[in-house]
Each structure stands twice: as structure tokens, then as C-alpha cells.
XYZ file of C-alpha atoms in Angstrom:
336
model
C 46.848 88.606 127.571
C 45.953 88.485 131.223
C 43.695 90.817 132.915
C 44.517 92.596 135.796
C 42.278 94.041 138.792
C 41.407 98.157 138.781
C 43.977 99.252 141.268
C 47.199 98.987 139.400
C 49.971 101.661 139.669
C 52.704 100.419 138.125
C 52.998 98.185 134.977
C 56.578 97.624 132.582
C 56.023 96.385 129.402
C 58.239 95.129 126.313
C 57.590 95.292 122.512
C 60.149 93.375 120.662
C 61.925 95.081 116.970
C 62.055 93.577 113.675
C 64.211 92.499 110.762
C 61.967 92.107 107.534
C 62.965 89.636 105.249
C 60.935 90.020 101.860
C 57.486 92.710 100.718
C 58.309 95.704 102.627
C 56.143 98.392 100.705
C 53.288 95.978 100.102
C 51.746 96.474 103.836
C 50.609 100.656 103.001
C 47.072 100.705 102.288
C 47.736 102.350 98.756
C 48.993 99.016 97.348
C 47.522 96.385 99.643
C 43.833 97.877 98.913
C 44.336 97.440 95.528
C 46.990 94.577 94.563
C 46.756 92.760 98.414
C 50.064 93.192 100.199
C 52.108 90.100 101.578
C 55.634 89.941 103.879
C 57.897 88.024 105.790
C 59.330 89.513 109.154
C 60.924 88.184 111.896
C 61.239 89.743 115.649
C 64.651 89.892 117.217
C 65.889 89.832 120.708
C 65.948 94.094 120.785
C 63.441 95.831 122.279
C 61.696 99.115 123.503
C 61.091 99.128 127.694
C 58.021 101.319 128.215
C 57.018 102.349 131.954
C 53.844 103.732 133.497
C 53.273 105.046 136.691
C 50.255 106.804 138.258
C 51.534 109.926 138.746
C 51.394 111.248 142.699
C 49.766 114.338 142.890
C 51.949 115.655 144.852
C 54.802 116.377 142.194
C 51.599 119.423 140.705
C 52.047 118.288 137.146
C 49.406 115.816 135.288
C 51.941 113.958 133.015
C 55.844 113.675 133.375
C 57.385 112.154 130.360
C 61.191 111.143 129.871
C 61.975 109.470 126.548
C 65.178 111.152 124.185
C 63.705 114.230 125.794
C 61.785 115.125 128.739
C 58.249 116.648 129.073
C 56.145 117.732 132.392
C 52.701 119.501 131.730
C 49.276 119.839 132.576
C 47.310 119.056 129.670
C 47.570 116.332 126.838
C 47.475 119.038 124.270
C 50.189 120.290 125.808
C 52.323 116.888 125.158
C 55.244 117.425 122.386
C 55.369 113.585 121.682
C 52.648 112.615 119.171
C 52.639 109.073 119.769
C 52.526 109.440 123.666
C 49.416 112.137 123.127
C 47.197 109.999 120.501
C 47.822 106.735 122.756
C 46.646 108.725 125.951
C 43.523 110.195 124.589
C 42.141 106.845 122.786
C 43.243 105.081 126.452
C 41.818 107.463 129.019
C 42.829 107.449 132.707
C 41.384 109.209 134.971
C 44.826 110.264 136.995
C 48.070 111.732 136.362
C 50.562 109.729 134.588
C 54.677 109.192 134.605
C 55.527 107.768 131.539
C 59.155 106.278 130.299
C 60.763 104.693 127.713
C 64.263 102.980 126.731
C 65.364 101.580 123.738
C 68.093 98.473 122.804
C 69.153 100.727 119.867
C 68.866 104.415 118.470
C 65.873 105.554 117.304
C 65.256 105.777 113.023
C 67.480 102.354 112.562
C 64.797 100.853 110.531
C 63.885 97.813 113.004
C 60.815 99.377 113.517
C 61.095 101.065 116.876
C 58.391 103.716 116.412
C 55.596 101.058 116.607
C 57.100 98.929 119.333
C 57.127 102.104 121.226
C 53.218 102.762 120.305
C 52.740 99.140 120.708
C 54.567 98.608 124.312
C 52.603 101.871 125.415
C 49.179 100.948 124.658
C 49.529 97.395 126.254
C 50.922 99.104 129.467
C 48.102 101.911 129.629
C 45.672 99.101 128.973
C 47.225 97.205 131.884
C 46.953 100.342 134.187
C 43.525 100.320 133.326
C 42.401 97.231 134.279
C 41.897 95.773 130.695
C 41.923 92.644 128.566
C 43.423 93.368 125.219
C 45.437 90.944 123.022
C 47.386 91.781 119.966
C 45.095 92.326 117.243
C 43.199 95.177 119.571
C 46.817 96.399 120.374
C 47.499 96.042 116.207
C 44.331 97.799 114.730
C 44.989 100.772 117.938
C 48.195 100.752 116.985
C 47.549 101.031 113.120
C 44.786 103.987 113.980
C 47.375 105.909 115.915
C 50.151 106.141 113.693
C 48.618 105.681 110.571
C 44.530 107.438 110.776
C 45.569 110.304 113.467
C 49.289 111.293 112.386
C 48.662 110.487 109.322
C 52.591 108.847 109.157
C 53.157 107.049 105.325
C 53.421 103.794 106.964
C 51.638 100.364 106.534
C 51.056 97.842 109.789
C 54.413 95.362 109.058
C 55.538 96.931 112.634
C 52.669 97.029 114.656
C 52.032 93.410 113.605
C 55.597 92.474 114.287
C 55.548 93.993 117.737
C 52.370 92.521 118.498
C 52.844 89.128 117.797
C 55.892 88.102 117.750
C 58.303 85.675 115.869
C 58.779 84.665 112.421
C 55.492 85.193 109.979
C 54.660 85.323 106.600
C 51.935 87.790 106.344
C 49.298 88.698 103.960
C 47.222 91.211 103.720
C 43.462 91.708 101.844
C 42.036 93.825 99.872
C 40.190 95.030 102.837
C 42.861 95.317 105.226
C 42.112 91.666 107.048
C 45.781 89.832 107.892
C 45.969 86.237 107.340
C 49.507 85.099 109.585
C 51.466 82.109 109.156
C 53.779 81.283 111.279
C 57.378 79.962 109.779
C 59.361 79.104 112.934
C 58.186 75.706 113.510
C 61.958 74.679 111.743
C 64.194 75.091 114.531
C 67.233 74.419 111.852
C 66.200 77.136 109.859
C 66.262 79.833 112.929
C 69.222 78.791 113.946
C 70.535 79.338 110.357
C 69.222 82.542 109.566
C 70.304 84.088 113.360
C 74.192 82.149 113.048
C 75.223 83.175 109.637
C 73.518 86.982 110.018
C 74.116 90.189 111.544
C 73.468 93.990 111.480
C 76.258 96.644 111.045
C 74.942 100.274 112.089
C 75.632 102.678 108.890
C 76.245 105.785 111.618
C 73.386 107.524 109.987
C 69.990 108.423 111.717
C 67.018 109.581 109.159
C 63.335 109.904 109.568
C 61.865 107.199 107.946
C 58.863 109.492 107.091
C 60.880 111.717 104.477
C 61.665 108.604 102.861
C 58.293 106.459 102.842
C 56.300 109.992 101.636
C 58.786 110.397 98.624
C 58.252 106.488 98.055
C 54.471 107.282 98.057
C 54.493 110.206 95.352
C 56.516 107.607 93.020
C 53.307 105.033 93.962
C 52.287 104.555 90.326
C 55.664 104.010 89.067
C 56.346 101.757 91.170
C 53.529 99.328 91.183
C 55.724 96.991 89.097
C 58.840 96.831 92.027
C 56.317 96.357 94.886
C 54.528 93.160 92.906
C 58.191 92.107 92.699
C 58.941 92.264 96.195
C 55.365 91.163 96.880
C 55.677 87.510 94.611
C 59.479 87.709 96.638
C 57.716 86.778 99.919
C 55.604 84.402 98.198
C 58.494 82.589 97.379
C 60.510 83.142 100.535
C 57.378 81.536 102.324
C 57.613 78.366 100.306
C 61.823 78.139 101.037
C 61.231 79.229 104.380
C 59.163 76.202 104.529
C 61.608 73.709 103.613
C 65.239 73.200 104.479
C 66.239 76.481 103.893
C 69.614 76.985 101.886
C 71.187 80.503 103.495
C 72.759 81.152 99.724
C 69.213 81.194 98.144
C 67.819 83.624 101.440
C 70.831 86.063 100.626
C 70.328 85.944 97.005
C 67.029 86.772 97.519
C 67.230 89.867 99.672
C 70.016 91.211 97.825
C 67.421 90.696 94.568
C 64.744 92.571 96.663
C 67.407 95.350 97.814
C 67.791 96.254 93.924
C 64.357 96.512 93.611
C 63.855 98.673 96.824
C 66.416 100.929 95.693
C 64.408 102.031 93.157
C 61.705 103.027 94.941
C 63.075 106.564 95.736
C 66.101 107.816 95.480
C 66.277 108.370 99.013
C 66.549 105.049 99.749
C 70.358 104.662 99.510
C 73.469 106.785 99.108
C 76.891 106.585 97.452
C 78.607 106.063 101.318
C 75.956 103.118 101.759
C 76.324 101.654 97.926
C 80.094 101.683 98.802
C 79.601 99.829 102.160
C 77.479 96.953 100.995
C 79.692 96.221 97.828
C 82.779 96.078 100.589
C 80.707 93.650 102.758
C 80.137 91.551 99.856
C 83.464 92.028 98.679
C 84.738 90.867 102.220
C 82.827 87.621 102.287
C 78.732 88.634 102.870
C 76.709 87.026 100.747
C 73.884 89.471 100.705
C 71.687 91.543 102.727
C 69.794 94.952 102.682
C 69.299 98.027 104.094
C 66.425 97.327 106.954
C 63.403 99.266 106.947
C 62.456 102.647 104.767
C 66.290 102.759 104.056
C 68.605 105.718 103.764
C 70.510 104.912 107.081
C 70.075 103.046 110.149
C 71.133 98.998 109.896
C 72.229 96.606 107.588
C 71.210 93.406 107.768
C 73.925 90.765 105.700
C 73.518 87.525 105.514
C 77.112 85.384 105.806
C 79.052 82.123 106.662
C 79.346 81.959 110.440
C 83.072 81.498 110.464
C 83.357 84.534 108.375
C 81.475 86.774 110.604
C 84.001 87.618 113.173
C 86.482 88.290 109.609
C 84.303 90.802 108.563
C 84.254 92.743 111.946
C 87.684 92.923 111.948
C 87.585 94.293 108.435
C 84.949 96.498 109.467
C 86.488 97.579 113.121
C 85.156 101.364 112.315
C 81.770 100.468 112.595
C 79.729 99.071 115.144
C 77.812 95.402 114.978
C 74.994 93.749 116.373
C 74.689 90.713 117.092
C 70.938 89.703 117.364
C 68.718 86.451 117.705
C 65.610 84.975 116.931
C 62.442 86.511 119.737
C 59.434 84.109 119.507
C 57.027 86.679 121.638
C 55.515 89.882 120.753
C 54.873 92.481 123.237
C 54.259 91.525 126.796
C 53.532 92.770 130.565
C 56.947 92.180 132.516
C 55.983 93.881 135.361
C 52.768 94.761 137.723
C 52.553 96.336 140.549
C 50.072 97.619 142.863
């Protein structure tokens, strides 16, 4: 990433979301310490818009915030958003700061919008500051934020998604090191995977927290479903290598959506069971429910001609059409 002169009062940054394809689970430090974690993600052409401003001092307020809600205080222990407060004390500024956010799509969908946010943040208070960071600094701050000080059940598939960018097959150590590959040197296969997929939104917003905590009480139960989906990427990885058949990618992340589903029992419902077997019923081929589940999007995997058949079927809910994003989180605007 570039570094910028001391001086700068306005930067914009981007953070782009993620569809995961294969080993979500394996990336929370209570399996990857012990069994080594290992998943396949790709970034899409979605993303969260962070602003921030110095702050003049004569609006008599420290820090104005405006994200699904708006804040204006005085103090950072004053600051309601927990993300926004961590990220401001580890990168401290001297100033008052406005500080704004938009999204491509509702918050809780499961594309991993939480850490974009943290992720877009950091690299613009970084940039305000004067710094040179690249994305395993904005990663492992990232990781410490969410994960060390809020303590959220997560693991670091998002924060390395937003960071870097594109399609990956990651693994993680013992130790917490990440080893990437990248898999989009196959143009053919991107544009297969992005032509014959989309994501349908279920209508349903959940915290993804509630979900990955009950998923972490069941840990020792379900050791033998997160190996599953863990040797799953290590096969993806190898057919992501080659010509890549879209039949064998859908059969394998429908096989990895029976496994999730057992997980917790949160991770699906009777109105989502009903809508996937409809989609398939209707001409998908496969798919799963993105993320920690129990709402947000569906991912399916179908024949291009048959996409625009199913939104027809489907002309209650609302799609999304998305695309293949090469680039992880970036500065697209300075200003002094």
C-alpha cells in the first residue's frame, strides 16, 4: 500500500465481501490450533465504503459517526459502535474525527460485512495518519479487534478475504501462520463459477454471533464435520486447479451444506430447508447458506440459461447478481 504525507484530511476507502466456497468453521482458533484449519473464499464485486474526515472543531463534538445509526460524542468510551471504538484506540489520532460508512447489502447477510467494515476502517485511519500498512498488518489488527478485544466467536476467513482480495485457498497452522494460494490464475474457471451462480436474499437478518457461539459449545461434537469440511477444501483446491466441472463445485457445496447444518441447530430453519429444496427442485444444482447461516444469502450454483427461469419462479424474493473482485481493500480517495 502507498504511503501518504502527515497532512491528510480526507481519505475513502473500500473493503470488498465474500462468498466462501469450502472449510468455513476450520479458520476459529479452537480447531485450527489443534487440527490446522484450511478454506477456499472468493471476494465479490460488493463492498463496504468507509469515510474519514478530520473533524473541524468547530462543530464542539470530538467524533461524529453515521453508519445504520448515528453517534456524536466527546469521548471514545462514549462510542456505542464496538468496532469503530477498538479500531480508534489501537489507531490513535490526535484530532477529532467524522467517520461514515455504506454498505452494497444489509448488514448480517453472511458475506462477511463486519470485517470489511473493520478492515476498510483501519486502512483509512492508517491513511489519515500518515502510515504504511499492507494487508497482513491490516489482517492480524483486524483479527485482534474483533476476535482478542470483543471477544466475537469468529476465526480470520473475513479479515483475510477483505484484505487480500480474490480467489484463495487458505490454510492455516497450528500456530495461527496463513499460507495463501491463489486459484484465479484460470480465467475459464471465474468466469464459470460467476455465470452459472447467484445469491437470493432469504429476507431474514440474524447476528451471526448467536449462531457461531452455539456452534462453539457443540466444538467437541463436532470435530468430525469440521475435518469434513476441512479435507472439502483440500479437494476443492485440487478441482479448482484444473478445468473445473460446475456439477462437481455444486455437488460439493451442497455435500458441505449437510455437514454445516449439523453444526447447530441454528444454522437453518424449516422456511430455509423449504427454499433450497424449491431452488433445486427448479433447476439449481446446489449451493449453501453463506456464512454462520440461519438467514442472510444463498449462494446456488446453476446453468446460466436457467438463471433468469429461476427468478421468475422466485419473483418474491430478491437476487443478486455478483462477480468475481480480484483486489482486497484499497484507498479510493485522498485528500488534503
Amino acid at each position: 500500500m502507498v504511503r501518504f504525507d502527515h497532512g491528510q484530511s480526507l481519505v475513502v476507502t473500500k473493503a470488498p465481501l465474500r462468498v466462501s466456497f469450502a472449510g468455513g468453521g476450520t479458520d476459529i482458533d479452537y480447531f485450527y490450533k489443534k487440527y490446522e484449519g484450511a478454506f477456499i473464499s472468493s471476494t465479490i464485486n460488493k463492498y463496504v465504503y468507509v469515510t474519514v474526515k478530520k473533524h473541524e472543531d468547530i462543530f464542539n463534538e470530538k467524533y461524529r459517526l453515521n453508519y445504520a445509526e448515528s453517534e456524536i460524542c466527546n469521548s471514545i468510551g462514549s462510542i456505542r459502535n464496538e468496532i469503530v471504538k477498538e479500531c480508534i484506540k489501537l489507531i490513535k489520532l490526535p484530532y477529532p474525527l467524522y467517520i461514515s460508512t455504506i454498505s452494497d447489502v444489509p448488514s448480517s447477510s453472511g458475506l462477511g460485512s463486519s470485517s470489511s467494515f473493520t478492515v476498510a476502517l483501519l486502512l483509512a485511519l492508517h491513511t489519515l495518519r500518515g502510515d504504511k500498512v499492507n494487508a497482513a498488518q491490516i489482517v492480524e489488527e483486524a483479527v485482534y479487534i474483533e476476535v482478542s478485544k470483543l471477544r466475537k466467536p469468529i476465526g480470520k476467513q473475513d479479515q483475510l478475504a477483505a484484505a487480500y482480495g480474490g480467489l484463495n485457498f487458505y490454510q492455516i497452522n497450528k500456530n495461527g501462520e496463513v499460507n495463501i494460494k491463489p486459484l484465479a490464475a484460470s480465467k475459464s474457471n471465474i468466469v464459470k463459477i460467476f455465470d452459472n451462480s447467484f445469491l437470493l436474499w432469504t429476507g431474514i437478518s440474524r447476528h451471526s454471533e448467536n449462531i457461531l457461539s452455539d456452534q462453539k459449545l457443540n466444538r467437541l461434537k463436532n470435530i468430525e464435520n469440521l475435518n469434513f469440511l476441512k479435507r472439502q477444501a483440500l479437494d476443492l483446491y485440487d478441482l479448482f486447479r484444473s478445468n473445473l466441472d460446475i456439477n462437481k463445485l455444486a455437488s460439493f457445496l451442497n455435500e458441505g451444506w449437510v455437514k454445516k447444518k449439523k453444526l447447530t441447530s441454528k444454522m437453518t430453519s424449516k422456511k430455509i430447508d423449504l427454499l433450497y429444496e424449491s431452488l433445486i427442485k427448479e433447476g439449481a444444482k446446489g449451493g449453501k447458506v453463506c456464512g454462520a447461516g440461519g438467514g442472510g444469502f444463498i449462494l446456488m450454483l446453476t446453468d446460466k440459461k436457467k438463471k433468469k427461469l429461476i427468478k421468475n419462479k422466485f419473483k418474491s424474493f430478491k437476487f443478486l447478481d455478483i462477480q468475481y473482485e480480484p483486489s482486497g481493500a484499497e484507498i479510493i480517495l485522498n485528500a488534503k
